[in-house]
Coordinates of C-alpha atoms in Angstrom, one line a residue:
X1 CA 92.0 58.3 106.8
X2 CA 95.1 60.2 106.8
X3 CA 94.8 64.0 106.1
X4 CA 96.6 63.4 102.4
X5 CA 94.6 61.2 101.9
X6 CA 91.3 63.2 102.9
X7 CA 92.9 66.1 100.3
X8 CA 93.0 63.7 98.0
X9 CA 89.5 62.6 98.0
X10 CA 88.6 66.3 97.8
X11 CA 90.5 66.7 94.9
X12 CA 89.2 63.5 93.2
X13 CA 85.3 64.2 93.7
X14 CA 85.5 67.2 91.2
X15 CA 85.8 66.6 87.5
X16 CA 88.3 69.6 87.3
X17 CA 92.0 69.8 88.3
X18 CA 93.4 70.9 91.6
X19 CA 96.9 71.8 92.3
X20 CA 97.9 72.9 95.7
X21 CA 100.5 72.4 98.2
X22 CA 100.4 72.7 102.4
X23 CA 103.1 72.8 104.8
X24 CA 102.1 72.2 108.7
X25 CA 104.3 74.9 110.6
X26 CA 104.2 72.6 113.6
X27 CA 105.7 69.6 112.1
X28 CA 107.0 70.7 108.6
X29 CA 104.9 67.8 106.9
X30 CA 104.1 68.7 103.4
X31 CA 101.0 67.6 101.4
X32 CA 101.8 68.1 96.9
X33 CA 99.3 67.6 94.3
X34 CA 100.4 69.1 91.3
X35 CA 102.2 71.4 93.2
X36 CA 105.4 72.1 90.7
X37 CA 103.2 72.5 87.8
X38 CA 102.8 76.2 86.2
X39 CA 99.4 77.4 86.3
X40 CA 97.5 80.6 86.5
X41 CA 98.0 83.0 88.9
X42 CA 95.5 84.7 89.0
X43 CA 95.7 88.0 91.4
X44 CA 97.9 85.9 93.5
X45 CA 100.8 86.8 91.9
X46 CA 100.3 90.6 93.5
X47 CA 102.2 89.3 96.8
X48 CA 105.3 89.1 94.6
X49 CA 104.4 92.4 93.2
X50 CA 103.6 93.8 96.3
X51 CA 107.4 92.7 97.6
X52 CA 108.9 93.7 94.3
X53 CA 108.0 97.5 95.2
X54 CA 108.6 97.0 99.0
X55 CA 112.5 96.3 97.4
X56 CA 112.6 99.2 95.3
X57 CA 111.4 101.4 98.3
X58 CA 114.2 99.5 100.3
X59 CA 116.6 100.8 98.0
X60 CA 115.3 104.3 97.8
X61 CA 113.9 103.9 94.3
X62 CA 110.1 104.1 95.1
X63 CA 108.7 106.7 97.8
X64 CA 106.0 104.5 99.3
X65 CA 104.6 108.3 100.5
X66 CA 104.6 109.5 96.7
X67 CA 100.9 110.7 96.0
X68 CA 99.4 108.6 93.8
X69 CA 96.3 110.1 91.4
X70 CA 93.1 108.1 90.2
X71 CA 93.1 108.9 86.2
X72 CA 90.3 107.9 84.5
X73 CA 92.6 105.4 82.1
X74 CA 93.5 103.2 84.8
X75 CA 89.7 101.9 85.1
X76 CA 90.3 100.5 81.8
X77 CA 89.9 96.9 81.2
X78 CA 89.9 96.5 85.2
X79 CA 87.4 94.3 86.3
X80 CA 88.3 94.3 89.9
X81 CA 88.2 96.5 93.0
X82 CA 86.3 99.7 94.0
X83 CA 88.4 102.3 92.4
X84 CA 86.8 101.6 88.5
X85 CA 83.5 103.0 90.0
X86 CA 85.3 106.1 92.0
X87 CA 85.3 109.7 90.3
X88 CA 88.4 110.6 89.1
X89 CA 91.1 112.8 90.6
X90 CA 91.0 110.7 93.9
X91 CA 94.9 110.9 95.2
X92 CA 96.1 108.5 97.3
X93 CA 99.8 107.6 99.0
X94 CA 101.4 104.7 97.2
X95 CA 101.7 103.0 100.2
X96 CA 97.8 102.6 100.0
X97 CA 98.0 101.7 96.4
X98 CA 99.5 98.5 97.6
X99 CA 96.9 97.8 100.8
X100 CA 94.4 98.3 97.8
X101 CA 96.1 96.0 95.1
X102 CA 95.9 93.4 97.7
X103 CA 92.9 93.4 100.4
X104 CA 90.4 94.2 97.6
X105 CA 92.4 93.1 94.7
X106 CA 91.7 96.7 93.1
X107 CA 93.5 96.1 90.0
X108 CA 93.6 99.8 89.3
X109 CA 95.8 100.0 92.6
X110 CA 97.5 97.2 90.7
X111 CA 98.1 99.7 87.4
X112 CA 99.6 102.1 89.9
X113 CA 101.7 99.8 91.7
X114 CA 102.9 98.0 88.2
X115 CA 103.5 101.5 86.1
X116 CA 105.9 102.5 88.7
X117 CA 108.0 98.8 88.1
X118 CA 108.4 96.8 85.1
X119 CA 107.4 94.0 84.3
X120 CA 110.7 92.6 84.0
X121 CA 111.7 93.7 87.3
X122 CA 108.8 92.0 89.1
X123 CA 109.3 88.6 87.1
X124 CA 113.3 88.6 87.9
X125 CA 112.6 89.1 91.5
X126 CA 110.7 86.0 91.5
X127 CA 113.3 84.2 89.9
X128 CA 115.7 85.5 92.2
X129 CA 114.0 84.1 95.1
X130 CA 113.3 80.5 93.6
X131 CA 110.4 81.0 92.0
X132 CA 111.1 79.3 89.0
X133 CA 107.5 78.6 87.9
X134 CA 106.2 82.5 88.1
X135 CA 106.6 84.3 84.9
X136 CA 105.1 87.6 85.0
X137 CA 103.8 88.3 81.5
X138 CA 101.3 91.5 81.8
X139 CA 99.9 94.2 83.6
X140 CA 97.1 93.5 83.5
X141 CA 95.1 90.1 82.0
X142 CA 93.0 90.7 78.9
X143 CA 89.5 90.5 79.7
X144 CA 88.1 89.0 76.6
X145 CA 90.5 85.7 77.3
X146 CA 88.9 82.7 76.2
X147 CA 88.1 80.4 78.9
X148 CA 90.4 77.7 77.4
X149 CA 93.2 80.4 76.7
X150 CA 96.9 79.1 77.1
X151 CA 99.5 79.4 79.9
X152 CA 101.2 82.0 77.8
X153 CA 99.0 84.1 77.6
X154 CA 99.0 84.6 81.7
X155 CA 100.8 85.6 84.2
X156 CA 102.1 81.7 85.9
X157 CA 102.7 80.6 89.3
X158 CA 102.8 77.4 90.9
X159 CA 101.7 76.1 94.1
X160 CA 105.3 75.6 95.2
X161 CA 106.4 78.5 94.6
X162 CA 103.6 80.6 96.6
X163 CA 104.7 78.3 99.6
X164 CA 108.1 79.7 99.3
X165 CA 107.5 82.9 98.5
X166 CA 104.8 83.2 101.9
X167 CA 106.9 80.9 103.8
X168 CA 109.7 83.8 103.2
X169 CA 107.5 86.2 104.3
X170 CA 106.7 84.7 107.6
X171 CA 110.4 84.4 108.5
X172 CA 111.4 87.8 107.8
X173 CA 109.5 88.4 110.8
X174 CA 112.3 87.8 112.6
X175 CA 114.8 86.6 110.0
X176 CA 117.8 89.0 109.2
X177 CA 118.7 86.2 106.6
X178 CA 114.9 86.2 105.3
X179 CA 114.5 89.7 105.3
X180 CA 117.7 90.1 103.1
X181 CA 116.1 87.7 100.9
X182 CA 113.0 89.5 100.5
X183 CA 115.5 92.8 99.8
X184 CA 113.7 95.0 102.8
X185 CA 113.7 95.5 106.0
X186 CA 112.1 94.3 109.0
X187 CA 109.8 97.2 109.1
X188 CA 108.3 96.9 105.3
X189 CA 108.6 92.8 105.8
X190 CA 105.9 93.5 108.5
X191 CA 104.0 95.6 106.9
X192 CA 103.8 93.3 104.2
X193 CA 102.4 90.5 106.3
X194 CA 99.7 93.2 108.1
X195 CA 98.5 94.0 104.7
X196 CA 98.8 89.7 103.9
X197 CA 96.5 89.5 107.5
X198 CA 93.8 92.6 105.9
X199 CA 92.7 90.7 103.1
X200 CA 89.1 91.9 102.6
X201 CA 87.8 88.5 100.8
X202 CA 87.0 85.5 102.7
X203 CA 86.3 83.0 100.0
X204 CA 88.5 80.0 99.5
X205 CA 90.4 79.3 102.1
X206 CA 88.3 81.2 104.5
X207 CA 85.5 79.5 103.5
X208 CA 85.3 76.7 106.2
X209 CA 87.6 78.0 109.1
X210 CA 86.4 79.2 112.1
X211 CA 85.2 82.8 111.4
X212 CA 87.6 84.3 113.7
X213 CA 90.5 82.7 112.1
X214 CA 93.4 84.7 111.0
X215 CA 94.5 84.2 107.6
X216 CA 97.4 86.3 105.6
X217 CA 96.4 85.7 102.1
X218 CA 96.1 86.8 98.9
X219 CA 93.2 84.8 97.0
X220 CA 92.6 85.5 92.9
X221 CA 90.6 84.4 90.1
X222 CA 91.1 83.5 86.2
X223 CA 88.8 82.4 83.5
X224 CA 90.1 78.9 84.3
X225 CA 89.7 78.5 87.7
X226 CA 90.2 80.2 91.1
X227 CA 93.4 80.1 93.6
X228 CA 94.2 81.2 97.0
X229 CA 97.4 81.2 98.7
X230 CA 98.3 82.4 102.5
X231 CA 98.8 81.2 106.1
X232 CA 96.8 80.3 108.2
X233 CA 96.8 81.0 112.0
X234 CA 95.5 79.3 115.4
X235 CA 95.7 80.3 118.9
X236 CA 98.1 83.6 117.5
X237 CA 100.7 81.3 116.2
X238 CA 101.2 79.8 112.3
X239 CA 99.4 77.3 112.1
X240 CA 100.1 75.9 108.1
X241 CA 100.5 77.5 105.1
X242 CA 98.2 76.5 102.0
X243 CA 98.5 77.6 98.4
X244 CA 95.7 76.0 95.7
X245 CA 95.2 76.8 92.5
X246 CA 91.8 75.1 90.3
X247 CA 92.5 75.0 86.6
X248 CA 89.9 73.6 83.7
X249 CA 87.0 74.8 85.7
X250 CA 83.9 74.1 84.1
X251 CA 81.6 77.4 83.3
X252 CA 79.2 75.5 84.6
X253 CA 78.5 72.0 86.6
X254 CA 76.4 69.4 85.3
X255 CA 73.7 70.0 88.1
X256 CA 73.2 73.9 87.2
X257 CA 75.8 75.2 89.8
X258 CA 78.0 77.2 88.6
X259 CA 82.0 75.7 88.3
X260 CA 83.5 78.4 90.2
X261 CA 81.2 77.9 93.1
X262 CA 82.9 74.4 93.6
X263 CA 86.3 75.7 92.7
X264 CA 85.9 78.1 95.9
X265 CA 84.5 75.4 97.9
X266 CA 87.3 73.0 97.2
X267 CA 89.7 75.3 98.5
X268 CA 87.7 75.6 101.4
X269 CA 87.6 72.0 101.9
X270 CA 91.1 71.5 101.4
X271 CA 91.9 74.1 104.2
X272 CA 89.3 73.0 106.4
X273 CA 90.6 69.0 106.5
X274 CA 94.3 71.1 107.2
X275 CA 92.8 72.4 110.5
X276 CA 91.7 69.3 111.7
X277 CA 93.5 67.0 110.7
X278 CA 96.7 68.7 111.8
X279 CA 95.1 69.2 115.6
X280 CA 94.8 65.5 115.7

């Protein structure tokens, strides 16, 4: 069995969709299911917010050593992160606002980040760079959504999309033309992918990788589903890139488990038949 075809059986066994695209750095073979279709982002659309403000520091508009302080109003309707259970007046460097908005997915650290852009700004960036599939809609998502609540009422990404906008990333590592791109230079590209490589959560992708692996990733969650995107390394070197996104998740599975439980481990299925089947 080929490795498409092993991703396809994973996708297949589960009653709920799976969209996701991989792209073997060694070979440049690409795997698509549904990988052109919008879906939600979930928190991984904070790697194009996290470049959004590395630009406007580029260009002198954002002071990434600006102290940034914890006010009580940004813990509301967060449901992510540490800072929503820290005592107020806590003052931190934008710079770390960003580390936090995307190795805990502190979505207060994503209220500082975003109040300091627009909305607008973030979402033309995107299109800017290809993404034609990300709309950035709000700050933050409302957290009395419906489970069945519509694309619009989101932020959107799309598999393909994350695959670019990582796959971007990776060669403004040493990319002039990449890091012009991105709009910043070859100092905050890098410190972009160091804070891609600190991600805190080792769900999803993660999940069934060797537990040394290197992964520079930015994983999120919905009320429809969960998503991880990032690139994964072996022996030092990129390895593949993998971005999947689980959409009409079930609240819960016919046997008692609940559906996010099986949305995180198809991810981590998906990545693991990647590393093996790509060492073959």
């Amino acid at each position: 069995m080929t490795t498409a075809d092993q991703l396809s059986a994973i996708c297949d066994a589960q009653p709920f969709v799976t969209r996701f695209m991989v792209r073997n750095l060694l070979t440049g073979e690409e795997i698509r299911r549904g990988a052109d279709e919008e879906t939600p982002s979930g928190s991984t659309r904070k790697t194009s917010i996290m470049m959004a403000a590395l630009k406007a520091a580029h260009e002198g508009r954002l002071n990434l050593d600006e102290p940034v302080t914890y006010e009580e109003r940004l813990a509301k309707e967060v449901a992510s992160g540490m800072f929503r259970y820290m005592t107020p007046g806590i003052v931190i460097s934008l710079r770390d606002a960003i580390t936090g908005m995307m190795t805990l997915s502190d979505n207060v650290c994503t209220k500082m980040v975003l109040e300091r852009l627009t909305l607008e700004e973030v979402d033309s960036y995107c299109k800017a760079l290809g993404m034609a599939n990300t709309h950035h809609r709000f700050l933050i998502p409302p957290l009395a959504l419906p489970a069945d609540h519509a694309l619009t009422t989101v932020t959107t990404t799309s598999a393909a999309d994350q695959v670019l906008l990582l796959q971007t990333i990776l060669d403004a590592q040493s990319s002039t033309e990449a890091q012009q791109r991105l709009g910043c230079s070859a100092e905050l590209c890098a410190f972009a992918m160091e804070t891609l490589k600190h991600q805190i959560l080792r769900y999803g992708i993660r999940s069934r990788l060797p537990f040394e692996t290197l992964v520079a990733s930015k994983s999120g969650r919905g009320k429809r589903g969960r998503m991880d995107a990032g690139i994964v390394y072996r022996q030092g070197a990129p390895f593949f890139i993998i971005t999947a996104y689980t959409d009409d998740v079930p609240q819960v599975m016919p046997d008692g488990t609940p559906g996010y439980t099986l949305s995180l481990e198809t991810i981590g299925r998906l990545a693991q038949a990647c590393w093996n089947g790509f060492q073959s």
